[in-house]
Short mmCIF file of C-alpha atoms in Angstrom, two decimals:
data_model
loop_
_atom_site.label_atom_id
_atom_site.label_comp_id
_atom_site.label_asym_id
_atom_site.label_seq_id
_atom_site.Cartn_x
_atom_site.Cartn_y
_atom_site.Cartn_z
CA UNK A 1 10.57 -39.84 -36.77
CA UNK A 2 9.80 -41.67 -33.27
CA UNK A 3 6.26 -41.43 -32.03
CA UNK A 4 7.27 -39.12 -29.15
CA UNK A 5 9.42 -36.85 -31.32
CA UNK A 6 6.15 -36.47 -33.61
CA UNK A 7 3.96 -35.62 -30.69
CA UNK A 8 6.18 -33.06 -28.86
CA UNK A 9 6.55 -31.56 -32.07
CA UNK A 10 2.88 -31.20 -32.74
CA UNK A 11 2.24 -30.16 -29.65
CA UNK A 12 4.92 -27.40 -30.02
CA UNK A 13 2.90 -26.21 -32.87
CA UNK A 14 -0.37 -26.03 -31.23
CA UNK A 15 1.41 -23.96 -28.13
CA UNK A 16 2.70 -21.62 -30.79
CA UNK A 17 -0.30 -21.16 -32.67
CA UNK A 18 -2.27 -20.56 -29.33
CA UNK A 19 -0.16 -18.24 -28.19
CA UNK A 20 -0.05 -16.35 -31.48
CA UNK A 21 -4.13 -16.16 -31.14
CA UNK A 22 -4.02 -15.04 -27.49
CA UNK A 23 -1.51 -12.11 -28.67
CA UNK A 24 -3.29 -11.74 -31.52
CA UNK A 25 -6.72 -11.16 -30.15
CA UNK A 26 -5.23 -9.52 -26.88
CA UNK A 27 -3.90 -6.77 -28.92
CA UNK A 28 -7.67 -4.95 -29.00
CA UNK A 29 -7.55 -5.17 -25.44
CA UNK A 30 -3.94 -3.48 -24.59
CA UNK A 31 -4.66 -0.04 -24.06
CA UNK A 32 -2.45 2.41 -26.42
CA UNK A 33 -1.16 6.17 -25.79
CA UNK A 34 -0.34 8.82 -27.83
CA UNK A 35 0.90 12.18 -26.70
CA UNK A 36 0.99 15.70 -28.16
CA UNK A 37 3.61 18.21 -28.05
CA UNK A 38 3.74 20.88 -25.69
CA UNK A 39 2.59 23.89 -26.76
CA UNK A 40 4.07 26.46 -23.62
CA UNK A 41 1.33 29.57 -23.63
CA UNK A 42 1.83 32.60 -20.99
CA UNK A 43 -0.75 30.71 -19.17
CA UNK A 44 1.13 27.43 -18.88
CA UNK A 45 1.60 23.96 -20.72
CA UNK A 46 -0.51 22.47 -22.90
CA UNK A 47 -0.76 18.54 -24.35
CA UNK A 48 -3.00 16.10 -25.47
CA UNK A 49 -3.04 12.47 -24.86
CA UNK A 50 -5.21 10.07 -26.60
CA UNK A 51 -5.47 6.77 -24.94
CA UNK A 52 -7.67 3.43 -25.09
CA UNK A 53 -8.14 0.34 -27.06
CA UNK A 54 -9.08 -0.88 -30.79
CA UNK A 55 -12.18 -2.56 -29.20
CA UNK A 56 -13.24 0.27 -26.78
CA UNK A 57 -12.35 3.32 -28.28
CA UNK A 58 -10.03 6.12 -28.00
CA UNK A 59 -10.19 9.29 -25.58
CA UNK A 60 -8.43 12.48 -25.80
CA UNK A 61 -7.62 14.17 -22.37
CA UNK A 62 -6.01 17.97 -22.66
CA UNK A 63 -3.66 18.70 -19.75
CA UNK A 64 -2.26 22.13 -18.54
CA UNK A 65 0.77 21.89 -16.47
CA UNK A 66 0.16 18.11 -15.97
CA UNK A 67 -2.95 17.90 -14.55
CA UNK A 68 -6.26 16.68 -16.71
CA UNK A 69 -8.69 19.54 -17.78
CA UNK A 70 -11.10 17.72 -20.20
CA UNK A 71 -11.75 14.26 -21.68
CA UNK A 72 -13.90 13.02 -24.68
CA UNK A 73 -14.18 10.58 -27.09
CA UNK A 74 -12.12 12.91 -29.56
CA UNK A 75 -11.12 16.53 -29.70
CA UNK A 76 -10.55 18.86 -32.31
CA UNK A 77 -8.55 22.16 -31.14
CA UNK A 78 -9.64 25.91 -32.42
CA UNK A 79 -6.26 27.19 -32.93
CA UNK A 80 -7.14 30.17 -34.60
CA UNK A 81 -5.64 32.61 -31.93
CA UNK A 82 -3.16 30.36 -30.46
CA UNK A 83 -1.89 32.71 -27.51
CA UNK A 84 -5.63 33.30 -26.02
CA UNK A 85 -6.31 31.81 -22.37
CA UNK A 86 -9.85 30.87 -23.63
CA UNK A 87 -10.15 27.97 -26.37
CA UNK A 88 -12.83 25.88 -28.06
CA UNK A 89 -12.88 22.34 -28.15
CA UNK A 90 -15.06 19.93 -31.03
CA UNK A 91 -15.77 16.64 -29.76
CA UNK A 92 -15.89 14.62 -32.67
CA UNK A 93 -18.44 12.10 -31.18
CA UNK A 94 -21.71 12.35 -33.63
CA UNK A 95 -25.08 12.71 -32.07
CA UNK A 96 -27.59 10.19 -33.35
CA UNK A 97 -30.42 13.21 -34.12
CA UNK A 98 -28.10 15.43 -36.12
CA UNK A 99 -25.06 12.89 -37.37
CA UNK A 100 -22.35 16.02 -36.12
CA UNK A 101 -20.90 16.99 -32.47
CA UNK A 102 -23.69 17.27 -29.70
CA UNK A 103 -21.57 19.88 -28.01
CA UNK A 104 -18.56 22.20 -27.90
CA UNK A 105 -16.52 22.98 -25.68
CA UNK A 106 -15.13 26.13 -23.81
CA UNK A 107 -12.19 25.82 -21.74
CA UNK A 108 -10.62 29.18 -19.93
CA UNK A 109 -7.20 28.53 -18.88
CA UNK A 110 -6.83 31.77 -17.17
CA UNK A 111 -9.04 30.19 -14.11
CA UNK A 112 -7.31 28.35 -11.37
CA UNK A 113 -8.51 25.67 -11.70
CA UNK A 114 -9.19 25.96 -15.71
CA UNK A 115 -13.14 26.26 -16.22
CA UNK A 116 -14.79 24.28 -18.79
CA UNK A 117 -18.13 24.60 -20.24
CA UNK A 118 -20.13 22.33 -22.50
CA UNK A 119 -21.95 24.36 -25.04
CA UNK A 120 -24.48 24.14 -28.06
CA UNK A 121 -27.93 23.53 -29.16
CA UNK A 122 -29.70 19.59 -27.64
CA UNK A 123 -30.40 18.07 -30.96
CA UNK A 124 -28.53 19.53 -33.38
CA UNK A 125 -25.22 19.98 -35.66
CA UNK A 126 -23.27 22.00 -33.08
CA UNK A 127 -20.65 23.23 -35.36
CA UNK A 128 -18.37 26.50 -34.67
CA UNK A 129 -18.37 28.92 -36.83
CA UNK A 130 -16.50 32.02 -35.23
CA UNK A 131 -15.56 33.95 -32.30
CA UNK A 132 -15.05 37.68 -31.47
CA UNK A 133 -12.45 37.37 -28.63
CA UNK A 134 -12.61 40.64 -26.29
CA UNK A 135 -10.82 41.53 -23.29
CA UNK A 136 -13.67 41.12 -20.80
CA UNK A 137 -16.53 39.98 -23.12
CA UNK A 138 -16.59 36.85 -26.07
CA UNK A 139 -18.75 35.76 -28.50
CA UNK A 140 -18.99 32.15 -30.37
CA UNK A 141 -21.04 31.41 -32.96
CA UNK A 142 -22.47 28.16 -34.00
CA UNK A 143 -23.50 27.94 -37.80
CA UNK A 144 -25.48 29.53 -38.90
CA UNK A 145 -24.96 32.38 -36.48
CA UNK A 146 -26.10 30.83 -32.84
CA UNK A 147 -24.44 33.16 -30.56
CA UNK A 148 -23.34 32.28 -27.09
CA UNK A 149 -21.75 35.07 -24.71
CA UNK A 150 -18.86 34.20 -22.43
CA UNK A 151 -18.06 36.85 -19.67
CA UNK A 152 -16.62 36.86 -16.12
CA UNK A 153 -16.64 32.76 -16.10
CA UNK A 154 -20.78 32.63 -17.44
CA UNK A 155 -22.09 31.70 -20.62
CA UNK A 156 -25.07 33.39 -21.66
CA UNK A 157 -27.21 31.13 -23.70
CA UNK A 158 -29.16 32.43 -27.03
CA UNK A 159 -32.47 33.04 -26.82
CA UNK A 160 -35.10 29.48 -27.74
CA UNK A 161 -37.30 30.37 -30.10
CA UNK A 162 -37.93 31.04 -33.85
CA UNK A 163 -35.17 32.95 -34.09
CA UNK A 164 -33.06 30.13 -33.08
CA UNK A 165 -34.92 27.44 -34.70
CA UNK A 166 -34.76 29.40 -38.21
CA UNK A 167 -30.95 29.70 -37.77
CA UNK A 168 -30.27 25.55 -37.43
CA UNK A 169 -33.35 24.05 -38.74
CA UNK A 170 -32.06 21.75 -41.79
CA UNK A 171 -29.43 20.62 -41.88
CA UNK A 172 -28.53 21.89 -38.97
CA UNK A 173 -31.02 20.40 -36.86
CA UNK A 174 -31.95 16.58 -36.77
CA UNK A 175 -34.47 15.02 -38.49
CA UNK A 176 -37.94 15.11 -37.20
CA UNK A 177 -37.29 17.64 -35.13
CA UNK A 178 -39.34 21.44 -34.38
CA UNK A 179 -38.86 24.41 -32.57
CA UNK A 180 -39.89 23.53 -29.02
CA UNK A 181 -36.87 20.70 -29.32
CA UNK A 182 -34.10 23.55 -30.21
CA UNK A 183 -33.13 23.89 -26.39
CA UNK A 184 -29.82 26.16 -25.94
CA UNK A 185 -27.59 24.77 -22.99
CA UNK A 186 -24.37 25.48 -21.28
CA UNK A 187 -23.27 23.37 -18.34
CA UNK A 188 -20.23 23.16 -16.19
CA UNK A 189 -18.02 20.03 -16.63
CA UNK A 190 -15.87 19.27 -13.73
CA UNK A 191 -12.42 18.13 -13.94
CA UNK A 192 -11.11 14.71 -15.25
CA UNK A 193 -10.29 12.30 -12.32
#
């Protein structure tokens, strides 16, 4: 083989090899979609997408009738009463204090445009545990019984305290922690962009 023959060939190699790595290692950075079913409810149409990258992460985003309600870094669905207008969200992203989700979320589809609320207990294993769904008036419980009230678009928080305290301290709580750091909240989260 000539001289120039050899080096076009190796260099042919190294091209293919380099681009190989470049695709290779570019495919953590090429952002991937999935997307749900519809579900159709007599409040409208409901997905979920879950986009992002191997190296950054994923996010879910639920949509009614196209438009973005809420986003996280994961989402479980409460399909217990699949028809309801009101639904609760897990995010799946642990909190470093209690190694389970730092918040749930309430989403009421019946609003125009659909309220969402970020619920739970700062500091601890925010875990649902039921709900008692009522025309004008719901509760949800956290384990081990951490009811918050959900009426006319306001979510009553439970009470800080003992009480409280007694019903997450270990394992629901995270380590190191005491009563003055179980701090009920319940905050408005606006709409994805």
């Amino acid at each position: 083989m000539d001289l120039q023959l050899k080096s076009l060939v190796n260099w042919t190699f190294v091209v293919i090899c380099m681009a190989y790595a470049v695709g290779a290692l570019s495919k953590d950075n090429v952002e991937d979609c999935n997307r749900s079913k519809v579900k159709t409810y007599p409040f409208g149409e409901v997905y979920r997408s879950q986009c992002g990258t191997a190296k950054t992460g994923y996010r879910d985003t639920i949509y009614l009738n196209g438009s973005a309600v809420l986003s996280d870094s994961q989402l479980f669905d409460d399909d217990s009463n699949s028809d309801r207008s009101i639904r609760i969200y897990t995010s799946g992203e642990s909190s470093p204090q209690s190694g389970c989700s730092p918040r749930l979320y309430l989403v009421d589809f019946s609003k125009k445009p659909a309220k969402v609320i970020a619920f739970g207990v700062k500091k601890a294993c925010n875990e649902f545990h039921w709900a008692s769904w009522g025309e004008k008036r719901s509760v949800i419980a956290l384990k081990k019984n951490v009811k918050f009230v959900y009426e006319d678009g306001v979510m009553t928080l439970p009470k800080a305290g003992k009480t409280l305290w007694d019903s997450i301290e270990p394992p629901h709580a995270g380590p190191g922690l005491s009563e003055e750091d179980a701090v009920p909240f319940a905050e408005e989260v606006p709409q994805p962009k």
